[in-house]
Amino acid sequence: IGDEPFAVLFGDDLVDGKVPALKQLIDVYEKTHSPVIALEKINRKDSRKYGIVDVVESQKSKVERLHEIKGLVEKPDPKNAPSDLAIIGKYIITPEVMDALTCAQKGKDGEIRLIEAFRMLVGKIPLYGYEIEGKRYDTGDRLGFLKATVDYALKRPDLGPELREYLKTLIY
């Protein structure tokens, strides 16, 4: 990788959108030349499942879906969540993030997480989050996996019509 930015894409996060999620992140990187984290608005009650970002509020960020990050919290209690913007498994990483990872502390489970590197960089370099456009599926969750499978299959001309008819027989 050397001194080049690169993408990190978690295999259990799928996004079905007009513009691929990675292309959306690349477009943001090309404007900012800074690390970019994919975000999704969630219900705050679900914050325990995600890393949550604290962002600089602005009217522009609400319109453009682009947020400057001023903090990150790993799986906070809903009452302590700084926002409703959750980190999803897609990033544009720069060399500064890789350097920070070499100094990052291991978590309680003994793993080093990307969020630790990002936390170390807050206030040192600009960090951005972008609310990805499209429908996100968490295929690491059994129900999320099933929803993705059905939705993607329904779009296929070779499977969709027959699957649609079958699904109609299941609705009571």
CSV table of N, CA and C in Angstrom, one decimal:
chain,number,residue,atom,x,y,z
A,1,ILE,N,0.8,-1.2,0.0
A,1,ILE,CA,0.0,0.0,0.0
A,1,ILE,C,0.9,1.2,0.0
A,2,GLY,N,1.9,1.2,0.8
A,2,GLY,CA,2.9,2.4,0.8
A,2,GLY,C,2.2,3.6,1.3
A,3,ASP,N,2.3,4.7,0.5
A,3,ASP,CA,1.8,6.0,0.9
A,3,ASP,C,0.5,6.3,0.3
A,4,GLU,N,-0.2,5.3,-0.2
A,4,GLU,CA,-1.5,5.6,-1.0
A,4,GLU,C,-2.7,5.3,-0.1
A,5,PRO,N,-3.7,6.1,-0.3
A,5,PRO,CA,-5.0,5.8,0.4
A,5,PRO,C,-5.5,4.4,-0.2
A,6,PHE,N,-6.3,3.8,0.6
A,6,PHE,CA,-6.9,2.5,0.2
A,6,PHE,C,-8.3,2.3,0.9
A,7,ALA,N,-9.0,1.4,0.4
A,7,ALA,CA,-10.4,1.1,0.9
A,7,ALA,C,-10.3,-0.1,1.8
A,8,VAL,N,-11.1,-0.1,2.9
A,8,VAL,CA,-11.3,-1.2,3.7
A,8,VAL,C,-12.8,-1.5,3.7
A,9,LEU,N,-13.2,-2.7,3.3
A,9,LEU,CA,-14.6,-3.0,3.1
A,9,LEU,C,-14.9,-4.3,3.9
A,10,PHE,N,-15.8,-4.2,4.9
A,10,PHE,CA,-16.1,-5.4,5.7
A,10,PHE,C,-17.1,-6.2,4.9
A,11,GLY,N,-16.9,-7.5,4.8
A,11,GLY,CA,-17.7,-8.3,3.9
A,11,GLY,C,-19.1,-8.5,4.4
A,12,ASP,N,-19.4,-8.2,5.7
A,12,ASP,CA,-20.8,-8.4,6.1
A,12,ASP,C,-21.7,-7.2,6.0
A,13,ASP,N,-21.1,-6.1,5.4
A,13,ASP,CA,-21.9,-4.9,5.2
A,13,ASP,C,-22.1,-4.7,3.7
A,14,LEU,N,-23.3,-4.9,3.2
A,14,LEU,CA,-23.7,-4.7,1.8
A,14,LEU,C,-24.5,-3.5,1.7
A,15,VAL,N,-24.3,-2.7,0.6
A,15,VAL,CA,-25.1,-1.5,0.3
A,15,VAL,C,-25.6,-1.6,-1.1
A,16,ASP,N,-26.9,-1.6,-1.3
A,16,ASP,CA,-27.5,-1.6,-2.6
A,16,ASP,C,-28.0,-0.2,-2.9
A,17,GLY,N,-27.2,0.4,-3.8
A,17,GLY,CA,-27.6,1.8,-4.2
A,17,GLY,C,-27.3,2.0,-5.6
A,18,LYS,N,-27.8,3.2,-6.1
A,18,LYS,CA,-27.6,3.5,-7.5
A,18,LYS,C,-26.1,3.7,-7.8
A,19,VAL,N,-25.4,4.4,-6.8
A,19,VAL,CA,-23.9,4.5,-6.9
A,19,VAL,C,-23.3,3.6,-5.9
A,20,PRO,N,-22.4,2.7,-6.2
A,20,PRO,CA,-21.8,1.9,-5.3
A,20,PRO,C,-21.2,2.6,-4.1
A,21,ALA,N,-21.3,2.0,-2.9
A,21,ALA,CA,-20.8,2.7,-1.7
A,21,ALA,C,-19.4,3.1,-1.8
A,22,LEU,N,-18.6,2.2,-2.3
A,22,LEU,CA,-17.1,2.6,-2.4
A,22,LEU,C,-16.9,3.8,-3.3
A,23,LYS,N,-17.7,3.9,-4.4
A,23,LYS,CA,-17.6,5.1,-5.3
A,23,LYS,C,-18.0,6.3,-4.5
A,24,GLN,N,-19.0,6.2,-3.7
A,24,GLN,CA,-19.4,7.4,-2.9
A,24,GLN,C,-18.3,7.8,-2.0
A,25,LEU,N,-17.6,6.9,-1.3
A,25,LEU,CA,-16.5,7.2,-0.4
A,25,LEU,C,-15.3,7.8,-1.2
A,26,ILE,N,-15.0,7.2,-2.4
A,26,ILE,CA,-13.9,7.7,-3.2
A,26,ILE,C,-14.2,9.2,-3.6
A,27,ASP,N,-15.4,9.5,-4.0
A,27,ASP,CA,-15.8,10.8,-4.4
A,27,ASP,C,-15.5,11.8,-3.2
A,28,VAL,N,-15.9,11.4,-2.0
A,28,VAL,CA,-15.6,12.3,-0.8
A,28,VAL,C,-14.1,12.4,-0.6
A,29,TYR,N,-13.4,11.3,-0.7
A,29,TYR,CA,-11.9,11.4,-0.5
A,29,TYR,C,-11.3,12.4,-1.5
A,30,GLU,N,-11.8,12.3,-2.8
A,30,GLU,CA,-11.2,13.2,-3.8
A,30,GLU,C,-11.5,14.6,-3.5
A,31,LYS,N,-12.5,14.9,-2.8
A,31,LYS,CA,-12.8,16.3,-2.4
A,31,LYS,C,-12.0,16.8,-1.1
A,32,THR,N,-11.8,15.8,-0.2
A,32,THR,CA,-11.2,16.2,1.1
A,32,THR,C,-9.8,15.8,1.3
A,33,HIS,N,-9.3,14.7,0.6
A,33,HIS,CA,-8.0,14.1,0.7
A,33,HIS,C,-7.7,13.8,2.2
A,34,SER,N,-8.8,13.3,2.8
A,34,SER,CA,-8.7,12.8,4.2
A,34,SER,C,-9.4,11.5,4.4
A,35,PRO,N,-9.2,10.8,5.5
A,35,PRO,CA,-9.9,9.6,5.7
A,35,PRO,C,-11.4,9.8,5.7
A,36,VAL,N,-12.1,8.8,5.3
A,36,VAL,CA,-13.6,8.8,5.2
A,36,VAL,C,-14.2,7.6,5.7
A,37,ILE,N,-15.2,7.7,6.6
A,37,ILE,CA,-15.8,6.6,7.2
A,37,ILE,C,-17.3,6.6,6.7
A,38,ALA,N,-17.8,5.4,6.3
A,38,ALA,CA,-19.2,5.3,5.9
A,38,ALA,C,-20.0,5.3,7.1
A,39,LEU,N,-21.1,6.0,7.0
A,39,LEU,CA,-22.1,6.2,8.1
A,39,LEU,C,-23.5,5.8,7.7
A,40,GLU,N,-24.3,5.5,8.7
A,40,GLU,CA,-25.7,5.2,8.5
A,40,GLU,C,-26.5,5.8,9.7
A,41,LYS,N,-27.6,6.5,9.4
A,41,LYS,CA,-28.4,7.0,10.5
A,41,LYS,C,-29.1,5.7,11.1
A,42,ILE,N,-29.1,5.6,12.4
A,42,ILE,CA,-29.8,4.5,13.1
A,42,ILE,C,-30.7,5.1,14.2
A,43,ASN,N,-31.5,4.2,14.7
A,43,ASN,CA,-32.3,4.5,15.9
A,43,ASN,C,-31.3,4.4,17.0
A,44,ARG,N,-31.3,5.5,17.9
A,44,ARG,CA,-30.4,5.5,19.0
A,44,ARG,C,-30.4,4.3,19.9
A,45,LYS,N,-31.6,3.7,20.0
A,45,LYS,CA,-31.7,2.5,20.9
A,45,LYS,C,-30.7,1.4,20.4
A,46,ASP,N,-30.3,1.4,19.1
A,46,ASP,CA,-29.4,0.4,18.6
A,46,ASP,C,-27.9,0.8,18.7
A,47,SER,N,-27.6,1.9,19.3
A,47,SER,CA,-26.2,2.4,19.4
A,47,SER,C,-25.3,1.4,20.0
A,48,ARG,N,-25.8,0.5,20.9
A,48,ARG,CA,-24.9,-0.5,21.5
A,48,ARG,C,-24.3,-1.5,20.5
A,49,LYS,N,-24.8,-1.5,19.3
A,49,LYS,CA,-24.3,-2.4,18.2
A,49,LYS,C,-23.2,-1.8,17.4
A,50,TYR,N,-23.0,-0.5,17.5
A,50,TYR,CA,-22.1,0.2,16.5
A,50,TYR,C,-21.1,1.1,17.2
A,51,GLY,N,-20.1,1.5,16.4
A,51,GLY,CA,-19.3,2.6,16.7
A,51,GLY,C,-20.2,3.8,16.3
A,52,ILE,N,-20.2,4.9,17.1
A,52,ILE,CA,-21.0,6.1,16.8
A,52,ILE,C,-20.0,7.3,16.8
A,53,VAL,N,-20.3,8.2,15.8
A,53,VAL,CA,-19.5,9.4,15.6
A,53,VAL,C,-20.1,10.6,16.3
A,54,ASP,N,-19.3,11.4,16.8
A,54,ASP,CA,-19.7,12.8,17.2
A,54,ASP,C,-19.2,13.7,16.1
A,55,VAL,N,-20.1,14.6,15.6
A,55,VAL,CA,-19.8,15.4,14.5
A,55,VAL,C,-20.0,16.9,14.7
A,56,VAL,N,-19.3,17.6,13.9
A,56,VAL,CA,-19.5,19.1,13.9
A,56,VAL,C,-20.8,19.3,13.2
A,57,GLU,N,-21.8,19.9,13.8
A,57,GLU,CA,-23.1,20.2,13.2
A,57,GLU,C,-23.1,21.4,12.3
A,58,SER,N,-23.7,21.2,11.2
A,58,SER,CA,-23.8,22.4,10.3
A,58,SER,C,-25.0,22.1,9.3
A,59,GLN,N,-25.5,23.2,8.8
A,59,GLN,CA,-26.6,23.0,7.9
A,59,GLN,C,-26.1,22.3,6.6
A,60,LYS,N,-24.9,22.6,6.2
A,60,LYS,CA,-24.3,22.0,5.0
A,60,LYS,C,-24.2,20.5,5.2
A,61,SER,N,-23.8,20.1,6.3
A,61,SER,CA,-23.6,18.6,6.5
A,61,SER,C,-24.9,17.9,6.5
A,62,LYS,N,-26.0,18.5,6.9
A,62,LYS,CA,-27.3,17.9,6.8
A,62,LYS,C,-27.8,17.7,5.4
A,63,VAL,N,-27.4,18.6,4.5
A,63,VAL,CA,-27.8,18.6,3.1
A,63,VAL,C,-26.9,17.6,2.3
A,64,GLU,N,-25.6,17.7,2.6
A,64,GLU,CA,-24.6,17.0,1.8
A,64,GLU,C,-24.3,15.6,2.3
A,65,ARG,N,-24.8,15.3,3.5
A,65,ARG,CA,-24.5,14.0,4.1
A,65,ARG,C,-23.1,13.8,4.5
A,66,LEU,N,-22.3,14.8,4.4
A,66,LEU,CA,-20.8,14.8,4.8
A,66,LEU,C,-20.7,15.5,6.1
A,67,HIS,N,-20.0,14.8,7.0
A,67,HIS,CA,-19.8,15.3,8.4
A,67,HIS,C,-18.3,15.3,8.8
A,68,GLU,N,-17.9,16.4,9.4
A,68,GLU,CA,-16.6,16.4,10.0
A,68,GLU,C,-16.7,15.7,11.4
A,69,ILE,N,-15.8,14.8,11.6
A,69,ILE,CA,-15.9,14.0,12.9
A,69,ILE,C,-15.0,14.6,13.9
A,70,LYS,N,-15.6,14.8,15.1
A,70,LYS,CA,-14.9,15.3,16.3
A,70,LYS,C,-14.7,14.3,17.4
A,71,GLY,N,-15.3,13.1,17.2
A,71,GLY,CA,-15.1,12.1,18.2
A,71,GLY,C,-15.7,10.8,17.8
A,72,LEU,N,-15.3,9.7,18.4
A,72,LEU,CA,-15.9,8.4,18.0
A,72,LEU,C,-16.0,7.6,19.3
A,73,VAL,N,-17.1,6.9,19.5
A,73,VAL,CA,-17.4,6.1,20.7
A,73,VAL,C,-17.8,4.7,20.2
A,74,GLU,N,-17.1,3.7,20.8
A,74,GLU,CA,-17.4,2.3,20.4
A,74,GLU,C,-18.6,1.8,21.3
A,75,LYS,N,-19.7,1.4,20.6
A,75,LYS,CA,-20.9,0.8,21.2
A,75,LYS,C,-21.4,1.4,22.5
A,76,PRO,N,-21.7,2.7,22.4
A,76,PRO,CA,-22.2,3.4,23.6
A,76,PRO,C,-23.6,3.0,24.0
A,77,ASP,N,-23.9,3.2,25.3
A,77,ASP,CA,-25.2,3.1,25.8
A,77,ASP,C,-26.1,4.2,25.0
A,78,PRO,N,-27.3,3.9,24.7
A,78,PRO,CA,-28.1,4.9,23.9
A,78,PRO,C,-28.1,6.3,24.6
A,79,LYS,N,-28.2,6.3,25.9
A,79,LYS,CA,-28.2,7.7,26.5
A,79,LYS,C,-26.9,8.4,26.4
A,80,ASN,N,-25.8,7.7,26.1
A,80,ASN,CA,-24.5,8.3,26.0
A,80,ASN,C,-24.0,8.5,24.6
A,81,ALA,N,-24.9,8.1,23.6
A,81,ALA,CA,-24.5,8.1,22.2
A,81,ALA,C,-24.4,9.6,21.8
A,82,PRO,N,-23.3,10.0,21.2
A,82,PRO,CA,-23.2,11.5,20.8
A,82,PRO,C,-24.0,11.8,19.6
A,83,SER,N,-24.5,10.9,18.8
A,83,SER,CA,-25.3,11.1,17.6
A,83,SER,C,-26.1,9.9,17.3
A,84,ASP,N,-26.8,9.9,16.2
A,84,ASP,CA,-27.5,8.7,15.6
A,84,ASP,C,-26.8,8.3,14.3
A,85,LEU,N,-25.5,8.6,14.2
A,85,LEU,CA,-24.7,8.3,13.0
A,85,LEU,C,-23.8,7.1,13.4
A,86,ALA,N,-24.1,6.0,12.8
A,86,ALA,CA,-23.3,4.7,13.1
A,86,ALA,C,-22.3,4.5,12.0
A,87,ILE,N,-21.2,3.9,12.4
A,87,ILE,CA,-20.1,3.6,11.5
A,87,ILE,C,-20.5,2.2,10.9
A,88,ILE,N,-20.4,2.1,9.6
A,88,ILE,CA,-20.6,0.9,8.9
A,88,ILE,C,-19.3,0.5,8.3
A,89,GLY,N,-19.1,-0.8,7.9
A,89,GLY,CA,-17.8,-1.3,7.6
A,89,GLY,C,-17.3,-1.0,6.2
A,90,LYS,N,-17.1,0.3,6.0
A,90,LYS,CA,-16.5,0.8,4.7
A,90,LYS,C,-15.7,2.1,5.0
A,91,TYR,N,-14.5,2.1,4.6
A,91,TYR,CA,-13.6,3.2,4.9
A,91,TYR,C,-12.7,3.5,3.8
A,92,ILE,N,-12.2,4.8,3.7
A,92,ILE,CA,-11.0,5.1,2.9
A,92,ILE,C,-10.0,5.5,4.0
A,93,ILE,N,-8.9,4.7,3.9
A,93,ILE,CA,-7.8,4.8,4.9
A,93,ILE,C,-6.6,5.5,4.3
A,94,THR,N,-6.0,6.4,5.0
A,94,THR,CA,-4.8,7.1,4.6
A,94,THR,C,-3.6,6.6,5.4
A,95,PRO,N,-2.4,6.9,4.9
A,95,PRO,CA,-1.2,6.5,5.7
A,95,PRO,C,-1.2,6.9,7.1
A,96,GLU,N,-1.8,8.1,7.5
A,96,GLU,CA,-1.8,8.5,8.9
A,96,GLU,C,-2.6,7.5,9.7
A,97,VAL,N,-3.6,6.9,9.2
A,97,VAL,CA,-4.4,6.0,10.0
A,97,VAL,C,-3.6,4.7,10.2
A,98,MET,N,-2.8,4.3,9.2
A,98,MET,CA,-2.0,3.1,9.4
A,98,MET,C,-0.9,3.4,10.4
A,99,ASP,N,-0.3,4.6,10.4
A,99,ASP,CA,0.7,5.0,11.4
A,99,ASP,C,0.1,4.9,12.8
A,100,ALA,N,-1.2,5.4,13.0
A,100,ALA,CA,-1.8,5.5,14.3
A,100,ALA,C,-2.1,4.0,14.7
A,101,LEU,N,-2.5,3.1,13.8
A,101,LEU,CA,-2.7,1.7,14.2
A,101,LEU,C,-1.5,1.1,14.9
A,102,THR,N,-0.3,1.5,14.5
A,102,THR,CA,0.9,0.9,15.1
A,102,THR,C,1.0,1.2,16.5
A,103,CYS,N,0.4,2.3,16.9
A,103,CYS,CA,0.4,2.8,18.3
A,103,CYS,C,-0.9,2.5,19.1
A,104,ALA,N,-1.9,2.0,18.4
A,104,ALA,CA,-3.2,1.9,19.1
A,104,ALA,C,-3.2,0.8,20.2
A,105,GLN,N,-3.9,1.1,21.2
A,105,GLN,CA,-4.1,0.1,22.3
A,105,GLN,C,-5.0,-1.0,22.0
A,106,LYS,N,-4.8,-2.2,22.5
A,106,LYS,CA,-5.7,-3.3,22.3
A,106,LYS,C,-6.9,-3.0,23.2
A,107,GLY,N,-8.1,-3.5,22.7
A,107,GLY,CA,-9.3,-3.4,23.4
A,107,GLY,C,-9.4,-4.5,24.5
A,108,LYS,N,-10.5,-4.5,25.2
A,108,LYS,CA,-10.7,-5.5,26.3
A,108,LYS,C,-10.6,-6.9,25.8
A,109,ASP,N,-11.0,-7.1,24.5
A,109,ASP,CA,-10.9,-8.4,23.9
A,109,ASP,C,-9.6,-8.8,23.3
A,110,GLY,N,-8.6,-7.9,23.4
A,110,GLY,CA,-7.3,-8.1,22.9
A,110,GLY,C,-7.1,-7.7,21.4
A,111,GLU,N,-8.2,-7.2,20.8
A,111,GLU,CA,-8.1,-6.8,19.4
A,111,GLU,C,-7.8,-5.3,19.3
A,112,ILE,N,-7.1,-5.0,18.2
A,112,ILE,CA,-6.9,-3.6,17.8
A,112,ILE,C,-7.9,-3.2,16.8
A,113,ARG,N,-8.6,-2.2,17.0
A,113,ARG,CA,-9.7,-1.8,16.1
A,113,ARG,C,-9.4,-0.5,15.4
A,114,LEU,N,-9.9,-0.3,14.2
A,114,LEU,CA,-9.7,0.9,13.5
A,114,LEU,C,-10.2,2.1,14.2
A,115,ILE,N,-11.3,2.0,15.0
A,115,ILE,CA,-11.8,3.1,15.7
A,115,ILE,C,-10.8,3.7,16.7
A,116,GLU,N,-9.9,2.9,17.2
A,116,GLU,CA,-8.8,3.4,18.1
A,116,GLU,C,-7.9,4.3,17.3
A,117,ALA,N,-7.5,3.9,16.1
A,117,ALA,CA,-6.6,4.8,15.3
A,117,ALA,C,-7.3,6.1,14.9
A,118,PHE,N,-8.6,6.0,14.6
A,118,PHE,CA,-9.3,7.3,14.3
A,118,PHE,C,-9.4,8.2,15.5
A,119,ARG,N,-9.6,7.6,16.7
A,119,ARG,CA,-9.7,8.4,17.9
A,119,ARG,C,-8.4,9.1,18.1
A,120,MET,N,-7.3,8.4,17.9
A,120,MET,CA,-6.0,9.0,18.1
A,120,MET,C,-5.7,10.2,17.1
A,121,LEU,N,-6.4,10.2,16.0
A,121,LEU,CA,-6.2,11.2,15.0
A,121,LEU,C,-7.2,12.4,15.1
A,122,VAL,N,-8.2,12.3,15.9
A,122,VAL,CA,-9.2,13.4,16.1
A,122,VAL,C,-8.4,14.6,16.5
A,123,GLY,N,-8.6,15.7,15.8
A,123,GLY,CA,-8.0,17.0,16.2
A,123,GLY,C,-6.6,17.2,15.6
A,124,LYS,N,-6.0,16.1,15.0
A,124,LYS,CA,-4.7,16.1,14.4
A,124,LYS,C,-4.8,16.3,12.9
A,125,ILE,N,-5.7,15.6,12.3
A,125,ILE,CA,-6.0,15.6,10.9
A,125,ILE,C,-7.5,15.7,10.7
A,126,PRO,N,-8.0,16.2,9.6
A,126,PRO,CA,-9.4,16.1,9.3
A,126,PRO,C,-9.9,14.7,9.1
A,127,LEU,N,-11.0,14.3,9.7
A,127,LEU,CA,-11.7,13.0,9.6
A,127,LEU,C,-13.1,13.3,9.1
A,128,TYR,N,-13.6,12.6,8.2
A,128,TYR,CA,-14.9,12.8,7.7
A,128,TYR,C,-15.7,11.5,7.7
A,129,GLY,N,-17.0,11.7,7.9
A,129,GLY,CA,-18.0,10.6,7.8
A,129,GLY,C,-19.0,10.9,6.7
A,130,TYR,N,-19.4,10.0,5.9
A,130,TYR,CA,-20.3,10.2,4.9
A,130,TYR,C,-21.5,9.2,5.0
A,131,GLU,N,-22.7,9.8,5.1
A,131,GLU,CA,-23.9,8.9,5.1
A,131,GLU,C,-24.2,8.3,3.8
A,132,ILE,N,-23.9,7.1,3.7
A,132,ILE,CA,-24.0,6.3,2.4
A,132,ILE,C,-25.4,6.3,1.9
A,133,GLU,N,-25.6,6.5,0.6
A,133,GLU,CA,-26.9,6.5,0.0
A,133,GLU,C,-27.1,5.1,-0.5
A,134,GLY,N,-28.2,4.5,-0.2
A,134,GLY,CA,-28.6,3.1,-0.6
A,134,GLY,C,-29.1,2.4,0.6
A,135,LYS,N,-29.6,1.2,0.3
A,135,LYS,CA,-30.1,0.3,1.4
A,135,LYS,C,-29.0,-0.6,1.9
A,136,ARG,N,-28.7,-0.5,3.2
A,136,ARG,CA,-27.7,-1.3,3.8
A,136,ARG,C,-28.2,-2.6,4.4
A,137,TYR,N,-27.5,-3.6,4.2
A,137,TYR,CA,-27.8,-4.9,4.8
A,137,TYR,C,-26.6,-5.4,5.7
A,138,ASP,N,-26.9,-5.7,6.9
A,138,ASP,CA,-25.9,-6.3,7.8
A,138,ASP,C,-26.0,-7.8,7.7
A,139,THR,N,-25.2,-8.4,6.8
A,139,THR,CA,-25.3,-9.8,6.6
A,139,THR,C,-24.6,-10.7,7.7
A,140,GLY,N,-24.0,-10.0,8.7
A,140,GLY,CA,-23.4,-10.6,9.8
A,140,GLY,C,-24.5,-11.0,10.8
A,141,ASP,N,-25.7,-10.4,10.6
A,141,ASP,CA,-26.9,-10.7,11.4
A,141,ASP,C,-27.7,-11.7,10.6
A,142,ARG,N,-28.2,-12.8,11.2
A,142,ARG,CA,-29.0,-13.8,10.4
A,142,ARG,C,-30.1,-13.2,9.6
A,143,LEU,N,-30.9,-12.4,10.3
A,143,LEU,CA,-32.1,-11.8,9.6
A,143,LEU,C,-31.6,-10.9,8.5
A,144,GLY,N,-30.6,-10.1,8.7
A,144,GLY,CA,-30.0,-9.2,7.7
A,144,GLY,C,-29.6,-10.0,6.5
A,145,PHE,N,-28.9,-11.1,6.8
A,145,PHE,CA,-28.5,-12.0,5.7
A,145,PHE,C,-29.7,-12.5,4.8
A,146,LEU,N,-30.7,-12.9,5.5
A,146,LEU,CA,-31.9,-13.4,4.8
A,146,LEU,C,-32.6,-12.3,4.0
A,147,LYS,N,-32.7,-11.1,4.6
A,147,LYS,CA,-33.3,-9.9,3.8
A,147,LYS,C,-32.5,-9.6,2.6
A,148,ALA,N,-31.2,-9.6,2.7
A,148,ALA,CA,-30.3,-9.3,1.6
A,148,ALA,C,-30.5,-10.4,0.5
A,149,THR,N,-30.5,-11.6,0.9
A,149,THR,CA,-30.7,-12.7,-0.1
A,149,THR,C,-32.0,-12.6,-0.8
A,150,VAL,N,-33.0,-12.3,-0.1
A,150,VAL,CA,-34.4,-12.2,-0.8
A,150,VAL,C,-34.4,-11.0,-1.7
A,151,ASP,N,-34.0,-9.8,-1.1
A,151,ASP,CA,-34.1,-8.6,-1.9
A,151,ASP,C,-33.2,-8.7,-3.2
A,152,TYR,N,-32.0,-9.2,-3.1
A,152,TYR,CA,-31.2,-9.3,-4.3
A,152,TYR,C,-31.8,-10.4,-5.3
A,153,ALA,N,-32.3,-11.5,-4.7
A,153,ALA,CA,-32.9,-12.5,-5.6
A,153,ALA,C,-34.1,-11.9,-6.3
A,154,LEU,N,-34.9,-11.1,-5.7
A,154,LEU,CA,-36.1,-10.5,-6.3
A,154,LEU,C,-35.7,-9.6,-7.5
A,155,LYS,N,-34.6,-9.1,-7.5
A,155,LYS,CA,-34.1,-8.2,-8.6
A,155,LYS,C,-33.6,-9.0,-9.8
A,156,ARG,N,-33.4,-10.2,-9.6
A,156,ARG,CA,-32.8,-11.0,-10.7
A,156,ARG,C,-34.0,-11.5,-11.7
A,157,PRO,N,-33.8,-11.3,-13.0
A,157,PRO,CA,-34.8,-11.7,-13.9
A,157,PRO,C,-35.0,-13.2,-13.9
A,158,ASP,N,-33.9,-14.0,-13.6
A,158,ASP,CA,-34.0,-15.4,-13.6
A,158,ASP,C,-34.6,-16.0,-12.4
A,159,LEU,N,-34.7,-15.3,-11.3
A,159,LEU,CA,-35.2,-15.8,-10.0
A,159,LEU,C,-36.4,-15.0,-9.5
A,160,GLY,N,-36.4,-13.7,-9.7
A,160,GLY,CA,-37.3,-12.8,-9.1
A,160,GLY,C,-38.8,-13.1,-9.3
A,161,PRO,N,-39.3,-13.4,-10.6
A,161,PRO,CA,-40.7,-13.7,-10.7
A,161,PRO,C,-41.1,-14.9,-10.0
A,162,GLU,N,-40.4,-16.0,-10.1
A,162,GLU,CA,-40.8,-17.2,-9.4
A,162,GLU,C,-40.7,-17.1,-7.9
A,163,LEU,N,-39.7,-16.4,-7.4
A,163,LEU,CA,-39.5,-16.2,-6.0
A,163,LEU,C,-40.7,-15.3,-5.4
A,164,ARG,N,-41.0,-14.3,-6.2
A,164,ARG,CA,-42.1,-13.4,-5.8
A,164,ARG,C,-43.5,-14.2,-5.7
A,165,GLU,N,-43.7,-15.1,-6.6
A,165,GLU,CA,-44.9,-15.9,-6.6
A,165,GLU,C,-44.9,-16.9,-5.3
A,166,TYR,N,-43.7,-17.4,-5.1
A,166,TYR,CA,-43.6,-18.3,-3.9
A,166,TYR,C,-43.8,-17.5,-2.6
A,167,LEU,N,-43.2,-16.3,-2.5
A,167,LEU,CA,-43.4,-15.5,-1.3
A,167,LEU,C,-44.9,-15.1,-1.1
A,168,LYS,N,-45.6,-15.0,-2.1
A,168,LYS,CA,-47.1,-14.7,-2.0
A,168,LYS,C,-47.8,-15.8,-1.3
A,169,THR,N,-47.3,-17.0,-1.5
A,169,THR,CA,-48.0,-18.2,-0.9
A,169,THR,C,-47.7,-18.2,0.6
A,170,LEU,N,-46.7,-17.5,1.1
A,170,LEU,CA,-46.4,-17.6,2.5
A,170,LEU,C,-47.1,-16.5,3.3
A,171,ILE,N,-47.7,-15.5,2.7
A,171,ILE,CA,-48.4,-14.5,3.4
A,171,ILE,C,-49.8,-14.9,3.7
A,172,TYR,N,-50.0,-14.9,5.0
A,172,TYR,CA,-51.3,-15.4,5.5
A,172,TYR,C,-52.3,-14.3,5.7
